[in-house]
Short mmCIF file of N, CA, C and O in Angstrom, two decimals:
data_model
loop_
_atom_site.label_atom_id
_atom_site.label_comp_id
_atom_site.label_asym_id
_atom_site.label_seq_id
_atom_site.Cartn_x
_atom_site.Cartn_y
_atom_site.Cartn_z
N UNK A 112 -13.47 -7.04 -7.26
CA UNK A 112 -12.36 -6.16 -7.33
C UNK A 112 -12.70 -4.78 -6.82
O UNK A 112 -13.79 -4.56 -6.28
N UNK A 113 -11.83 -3.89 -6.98
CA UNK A 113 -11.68 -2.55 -6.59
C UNK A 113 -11.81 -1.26 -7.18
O UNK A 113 -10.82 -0.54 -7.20
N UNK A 114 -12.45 -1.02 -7.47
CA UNK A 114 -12.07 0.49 -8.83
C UNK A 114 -12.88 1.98 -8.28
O UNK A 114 -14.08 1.72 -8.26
N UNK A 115 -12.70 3.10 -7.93
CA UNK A 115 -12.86 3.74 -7.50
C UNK A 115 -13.61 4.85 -8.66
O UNK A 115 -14.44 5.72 -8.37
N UNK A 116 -13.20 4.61 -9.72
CA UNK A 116 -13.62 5.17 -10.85
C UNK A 116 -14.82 4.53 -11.66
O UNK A 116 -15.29 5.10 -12.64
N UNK A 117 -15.27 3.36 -11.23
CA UNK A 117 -16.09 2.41 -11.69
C UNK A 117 -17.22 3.43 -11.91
O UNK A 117 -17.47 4.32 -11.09
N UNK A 118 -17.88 3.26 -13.02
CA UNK A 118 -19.35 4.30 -12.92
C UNK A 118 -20.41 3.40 -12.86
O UNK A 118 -20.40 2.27 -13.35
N UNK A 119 -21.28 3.89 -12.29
CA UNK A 119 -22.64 3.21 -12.05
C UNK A 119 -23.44 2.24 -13.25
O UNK A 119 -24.00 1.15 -13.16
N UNK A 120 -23.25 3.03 -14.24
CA UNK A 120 -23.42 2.44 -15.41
C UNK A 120 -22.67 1.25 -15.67
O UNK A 120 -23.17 0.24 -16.15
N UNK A 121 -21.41 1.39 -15.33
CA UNK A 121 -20.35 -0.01 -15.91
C UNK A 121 -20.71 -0.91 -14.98
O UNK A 121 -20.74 -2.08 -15.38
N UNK A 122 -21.02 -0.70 -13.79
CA UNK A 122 -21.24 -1.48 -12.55
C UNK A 122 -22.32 -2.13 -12.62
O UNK A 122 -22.27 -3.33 -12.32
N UNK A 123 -23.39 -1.65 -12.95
CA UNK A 123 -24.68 -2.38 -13.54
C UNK A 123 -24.27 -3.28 -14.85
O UNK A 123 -25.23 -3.99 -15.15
N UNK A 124 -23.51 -3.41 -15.45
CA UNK A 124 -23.13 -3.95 -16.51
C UNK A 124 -22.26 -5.48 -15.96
O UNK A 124 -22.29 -6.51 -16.63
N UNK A 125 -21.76 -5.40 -15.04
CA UNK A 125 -20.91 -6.19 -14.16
C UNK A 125 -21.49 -7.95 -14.34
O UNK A 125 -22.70 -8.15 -14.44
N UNK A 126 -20.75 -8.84 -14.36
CA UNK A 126 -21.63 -9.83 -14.32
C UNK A 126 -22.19 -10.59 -12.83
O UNK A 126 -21.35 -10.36 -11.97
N UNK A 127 -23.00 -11.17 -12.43
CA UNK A 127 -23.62 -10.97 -11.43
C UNK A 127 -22.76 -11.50 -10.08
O UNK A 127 -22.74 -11.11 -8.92
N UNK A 128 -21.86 -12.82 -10.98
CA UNK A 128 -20.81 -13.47 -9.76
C UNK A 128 -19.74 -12.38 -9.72
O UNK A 128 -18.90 -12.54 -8.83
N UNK A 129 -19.57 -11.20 -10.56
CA UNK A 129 -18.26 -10.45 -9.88
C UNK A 129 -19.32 -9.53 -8.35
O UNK A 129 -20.55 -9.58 -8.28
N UNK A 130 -18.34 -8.76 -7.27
CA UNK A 130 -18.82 -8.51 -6.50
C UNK A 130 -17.93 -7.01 -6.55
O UNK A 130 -16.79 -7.05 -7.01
N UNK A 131 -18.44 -5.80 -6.10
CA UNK A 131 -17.60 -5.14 -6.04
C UNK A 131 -17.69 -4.61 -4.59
O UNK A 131 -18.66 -4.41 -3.85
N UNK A 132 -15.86 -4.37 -4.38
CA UNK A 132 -15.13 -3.85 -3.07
C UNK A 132 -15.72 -2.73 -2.73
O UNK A 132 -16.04 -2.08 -3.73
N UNK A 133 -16.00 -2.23 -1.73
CA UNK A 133 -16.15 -0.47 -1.45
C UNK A 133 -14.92 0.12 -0.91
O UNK A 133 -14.88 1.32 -0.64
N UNK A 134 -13.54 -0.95 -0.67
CA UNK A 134 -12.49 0.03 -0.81
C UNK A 134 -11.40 -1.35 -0.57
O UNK A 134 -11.86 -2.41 -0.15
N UNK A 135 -10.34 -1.22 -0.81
CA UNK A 135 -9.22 -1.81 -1.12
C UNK A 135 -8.83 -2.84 -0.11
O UNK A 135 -8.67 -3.94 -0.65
N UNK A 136 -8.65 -2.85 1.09
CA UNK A 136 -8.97 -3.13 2.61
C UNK A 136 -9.61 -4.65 2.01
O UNK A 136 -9.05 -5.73 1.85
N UNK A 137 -11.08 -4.20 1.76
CA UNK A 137 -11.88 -5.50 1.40
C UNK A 137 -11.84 -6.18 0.70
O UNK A 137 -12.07 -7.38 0.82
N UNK A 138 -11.33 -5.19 -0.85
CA UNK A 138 -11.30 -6.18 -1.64
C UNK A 138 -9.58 -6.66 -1.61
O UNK A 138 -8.84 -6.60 -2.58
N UNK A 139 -9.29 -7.03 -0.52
CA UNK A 139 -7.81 -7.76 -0.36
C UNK A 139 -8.10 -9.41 0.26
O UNK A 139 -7.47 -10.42 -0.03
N UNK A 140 -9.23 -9.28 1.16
CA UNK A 140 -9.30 -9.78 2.76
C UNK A 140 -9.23 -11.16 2.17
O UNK A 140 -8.64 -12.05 2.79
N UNK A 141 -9.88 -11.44 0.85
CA UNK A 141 -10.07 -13.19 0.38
C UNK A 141 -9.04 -13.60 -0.56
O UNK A 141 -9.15 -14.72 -1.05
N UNK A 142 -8.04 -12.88 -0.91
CA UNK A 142 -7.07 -12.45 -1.65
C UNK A 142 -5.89 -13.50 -1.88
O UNK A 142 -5.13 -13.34 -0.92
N UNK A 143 -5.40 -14.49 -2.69
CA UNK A 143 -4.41 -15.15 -2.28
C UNK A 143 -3.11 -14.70 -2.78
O UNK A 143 -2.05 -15.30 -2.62
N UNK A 144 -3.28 -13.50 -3.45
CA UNK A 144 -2.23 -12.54 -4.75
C UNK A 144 -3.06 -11.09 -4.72
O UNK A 144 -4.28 -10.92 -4.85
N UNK A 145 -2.05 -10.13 -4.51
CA UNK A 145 -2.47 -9.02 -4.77
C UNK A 145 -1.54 -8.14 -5.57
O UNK A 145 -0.38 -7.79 -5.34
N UNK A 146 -2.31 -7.89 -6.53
CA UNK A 146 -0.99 -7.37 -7.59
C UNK A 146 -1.37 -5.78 -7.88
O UNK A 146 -2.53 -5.42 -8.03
N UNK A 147 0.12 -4.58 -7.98
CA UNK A 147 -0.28 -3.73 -8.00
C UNK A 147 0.08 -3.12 -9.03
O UNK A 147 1.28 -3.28 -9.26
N UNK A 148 -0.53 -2.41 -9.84
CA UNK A 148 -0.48 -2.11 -11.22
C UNK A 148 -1.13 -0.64 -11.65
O UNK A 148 -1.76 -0.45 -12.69
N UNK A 149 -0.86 0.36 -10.66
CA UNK A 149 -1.48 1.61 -11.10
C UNK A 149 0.04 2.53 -10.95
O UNK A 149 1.07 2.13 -10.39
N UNK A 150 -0.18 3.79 -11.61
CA UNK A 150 0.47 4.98 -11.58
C UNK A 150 0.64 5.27 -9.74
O UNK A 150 -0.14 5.00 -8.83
N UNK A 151 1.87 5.88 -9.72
CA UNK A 151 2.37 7.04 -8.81
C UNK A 151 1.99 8.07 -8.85
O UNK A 151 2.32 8.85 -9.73
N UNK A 152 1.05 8.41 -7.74
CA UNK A 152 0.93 10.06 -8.04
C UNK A 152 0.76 10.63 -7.13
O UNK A 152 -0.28 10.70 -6.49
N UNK A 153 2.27 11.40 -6.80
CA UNK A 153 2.49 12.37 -5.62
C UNK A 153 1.68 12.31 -4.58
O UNK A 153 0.53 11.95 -4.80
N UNK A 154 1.98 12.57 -3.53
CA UNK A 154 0.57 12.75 -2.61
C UNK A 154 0.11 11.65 -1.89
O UNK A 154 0.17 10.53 -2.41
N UNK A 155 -0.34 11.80 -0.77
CA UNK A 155 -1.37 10.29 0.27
C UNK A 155 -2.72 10.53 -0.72
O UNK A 155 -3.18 11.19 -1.66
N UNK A 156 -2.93 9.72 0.04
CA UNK A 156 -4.16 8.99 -0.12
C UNK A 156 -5.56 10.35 -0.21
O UNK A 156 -6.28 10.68 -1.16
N UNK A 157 -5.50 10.73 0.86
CA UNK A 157 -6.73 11.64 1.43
C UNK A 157 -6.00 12.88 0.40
O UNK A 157 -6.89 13.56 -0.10
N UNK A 158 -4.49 13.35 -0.05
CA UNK A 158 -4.79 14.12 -0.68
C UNK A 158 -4.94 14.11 -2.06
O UNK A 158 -4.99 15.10 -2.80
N UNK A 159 -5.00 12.84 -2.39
CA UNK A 159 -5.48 12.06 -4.04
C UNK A 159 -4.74 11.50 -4.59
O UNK A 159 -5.18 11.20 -5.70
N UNK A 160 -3.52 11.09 -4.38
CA UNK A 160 -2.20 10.86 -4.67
C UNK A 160 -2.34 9.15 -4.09
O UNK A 160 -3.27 8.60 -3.52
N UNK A 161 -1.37 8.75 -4.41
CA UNK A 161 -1.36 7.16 -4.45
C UNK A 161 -0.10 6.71 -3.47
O UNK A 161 -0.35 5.65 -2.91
N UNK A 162 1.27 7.30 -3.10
CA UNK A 162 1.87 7.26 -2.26
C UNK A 162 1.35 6.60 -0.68
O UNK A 162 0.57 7.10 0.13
N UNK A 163 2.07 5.34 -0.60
CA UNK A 163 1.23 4.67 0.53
C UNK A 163 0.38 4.16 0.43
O UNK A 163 -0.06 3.71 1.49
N UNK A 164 -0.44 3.85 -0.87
CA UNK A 164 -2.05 3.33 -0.91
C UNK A 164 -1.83 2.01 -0.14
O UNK A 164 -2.70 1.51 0.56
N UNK A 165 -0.71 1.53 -0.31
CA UNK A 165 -0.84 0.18 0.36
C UNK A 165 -0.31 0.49 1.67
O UNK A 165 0.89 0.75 1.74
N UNK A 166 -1.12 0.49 2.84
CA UNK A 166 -0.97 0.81 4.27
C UNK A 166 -0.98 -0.46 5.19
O UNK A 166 -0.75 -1.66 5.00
N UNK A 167 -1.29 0.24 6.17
CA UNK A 167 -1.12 -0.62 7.37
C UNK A 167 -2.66 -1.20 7.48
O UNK A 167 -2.79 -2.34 7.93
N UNK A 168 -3.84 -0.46 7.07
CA UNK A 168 -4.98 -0.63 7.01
C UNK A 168 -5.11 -1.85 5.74
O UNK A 168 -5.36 -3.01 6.06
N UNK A 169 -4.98 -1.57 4.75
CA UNK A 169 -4.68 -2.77 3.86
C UNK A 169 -3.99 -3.87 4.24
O UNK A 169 -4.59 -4.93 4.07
N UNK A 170 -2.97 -3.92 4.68
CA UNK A 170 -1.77 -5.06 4.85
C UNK A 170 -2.67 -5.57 5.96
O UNK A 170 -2.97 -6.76 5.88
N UNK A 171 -3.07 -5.01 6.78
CA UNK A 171 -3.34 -5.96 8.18
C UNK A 171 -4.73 -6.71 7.36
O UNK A 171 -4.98 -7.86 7.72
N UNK A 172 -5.50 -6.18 6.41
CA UNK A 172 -6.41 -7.28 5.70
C UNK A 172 -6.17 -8.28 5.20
O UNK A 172 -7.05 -9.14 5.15
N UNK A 173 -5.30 -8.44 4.82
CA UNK A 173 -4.68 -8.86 4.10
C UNK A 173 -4.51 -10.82 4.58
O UNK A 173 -4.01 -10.68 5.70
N UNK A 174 -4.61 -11.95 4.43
CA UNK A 174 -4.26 -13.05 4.57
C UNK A 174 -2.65 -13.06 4.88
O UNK A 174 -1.79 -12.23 4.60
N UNK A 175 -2.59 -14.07 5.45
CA UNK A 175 -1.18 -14.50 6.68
C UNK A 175 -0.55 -14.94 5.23
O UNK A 175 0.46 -14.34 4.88
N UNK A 176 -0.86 -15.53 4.71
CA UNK A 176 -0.17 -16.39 3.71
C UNK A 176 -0.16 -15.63 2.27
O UNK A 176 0.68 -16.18 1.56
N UNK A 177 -0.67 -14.77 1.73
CA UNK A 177 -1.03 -14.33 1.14
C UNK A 177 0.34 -13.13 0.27
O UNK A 177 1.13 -12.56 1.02
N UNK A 178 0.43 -12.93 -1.21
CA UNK A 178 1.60 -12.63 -1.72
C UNK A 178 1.19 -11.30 -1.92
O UNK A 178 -0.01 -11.07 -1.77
N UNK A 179 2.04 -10.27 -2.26
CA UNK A 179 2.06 -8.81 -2.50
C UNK A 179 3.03 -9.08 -3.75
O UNK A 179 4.07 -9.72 -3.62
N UNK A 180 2.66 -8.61 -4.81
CA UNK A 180 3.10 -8.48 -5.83
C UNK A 180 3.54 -6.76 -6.26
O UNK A 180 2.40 -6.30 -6.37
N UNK A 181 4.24 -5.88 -6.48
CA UNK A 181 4.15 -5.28 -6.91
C UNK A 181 4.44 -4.78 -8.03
O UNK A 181 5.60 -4.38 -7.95
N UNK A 182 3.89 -4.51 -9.35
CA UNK A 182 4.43 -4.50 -10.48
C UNK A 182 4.98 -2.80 -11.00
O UNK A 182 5.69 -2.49 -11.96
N UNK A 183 4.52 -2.16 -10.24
CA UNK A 183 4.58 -0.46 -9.71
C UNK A 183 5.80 -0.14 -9.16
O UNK A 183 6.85 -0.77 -9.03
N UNK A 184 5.34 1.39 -8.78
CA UNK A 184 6.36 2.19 -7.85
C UNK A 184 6.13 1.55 -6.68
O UNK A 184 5.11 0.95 -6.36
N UNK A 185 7.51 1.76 -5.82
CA UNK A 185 8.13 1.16 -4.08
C UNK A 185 7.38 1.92 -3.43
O UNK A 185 7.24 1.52 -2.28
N UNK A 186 6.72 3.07 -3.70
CA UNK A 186 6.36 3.87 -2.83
C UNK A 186 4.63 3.92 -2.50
O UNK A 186 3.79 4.34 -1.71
N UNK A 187 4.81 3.24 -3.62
CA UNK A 187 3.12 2.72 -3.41
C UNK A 187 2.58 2.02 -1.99
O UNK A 187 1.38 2.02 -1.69
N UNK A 188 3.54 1.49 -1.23
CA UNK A 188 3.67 0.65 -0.45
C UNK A 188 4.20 1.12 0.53
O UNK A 188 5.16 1.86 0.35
N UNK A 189 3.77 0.87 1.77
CA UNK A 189 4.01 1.57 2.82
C UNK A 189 5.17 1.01 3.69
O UNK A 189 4.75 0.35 4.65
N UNK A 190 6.86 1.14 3.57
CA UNK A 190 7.47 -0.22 3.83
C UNK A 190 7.69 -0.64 5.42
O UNK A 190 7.89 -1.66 6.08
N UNK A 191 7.53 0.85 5.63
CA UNK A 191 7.41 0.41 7.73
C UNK A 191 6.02 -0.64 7.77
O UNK A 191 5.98 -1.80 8.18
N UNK A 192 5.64 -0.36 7.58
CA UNK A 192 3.82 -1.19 7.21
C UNK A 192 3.82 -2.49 7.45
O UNK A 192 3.38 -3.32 8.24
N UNK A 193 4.93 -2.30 5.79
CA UNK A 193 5.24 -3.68 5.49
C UNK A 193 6.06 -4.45 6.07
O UNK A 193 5.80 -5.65 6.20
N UNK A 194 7.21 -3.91 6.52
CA UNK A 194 7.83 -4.57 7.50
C UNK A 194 7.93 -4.86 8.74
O UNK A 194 8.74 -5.69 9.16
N UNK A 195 6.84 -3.97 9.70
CA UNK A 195 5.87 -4.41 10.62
C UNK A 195 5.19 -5.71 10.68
O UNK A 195 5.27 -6.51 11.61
N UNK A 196 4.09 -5.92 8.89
CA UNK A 196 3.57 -6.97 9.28
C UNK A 196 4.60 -8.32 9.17
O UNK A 196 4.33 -9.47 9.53
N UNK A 197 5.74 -7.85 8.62
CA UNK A 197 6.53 -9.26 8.40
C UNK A 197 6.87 -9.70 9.59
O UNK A 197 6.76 -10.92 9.77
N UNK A 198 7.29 -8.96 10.59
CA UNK A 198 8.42 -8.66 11.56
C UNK A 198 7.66 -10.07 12.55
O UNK A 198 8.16 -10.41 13.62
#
């Protein structure tokens, strides 16, 4: 999985078959469900904010067959993006 907040400590704690992502992109690519379940918070990406986290960079990782769940804000999601890759 993905966690950006993960501390080194918890990560060493990890059990050995989990693997961790170095960013979202990756941990999508083997993905057969991706479910999204964090806060909205104002702002892109680069300026810390979560708006868009799900991009064009993500989506194109993403498996052909593969479901987007979102259990979140619409805006989390990038919908030109998204409707690019549908198109």
């Amino acid at each position: 999985g993905y966690d950006p907040g993960l501390s080194v400590q918890s990560a060493l704690r990890l059990p050995r078959e989990i693997t961790l992502a170095d960013s979202i992109a990756s941990a999508v690519t083997n993905a057969d469900y991706v479910s999204i379940n964090i806060p909205y918070i104002k702002g892109t990406v680069e300026e810390g904010g979560t708006h868009g986290i799900i991009g064009r960079d993500v989506l194109a990782h993403m498996k052909q067959d593969a479901v987007l769940l979102n259990f979140a804000r619409g805006e989390l999601v990038d919908s030109e993006a998204l409707k690019d890759v549908l198109d």
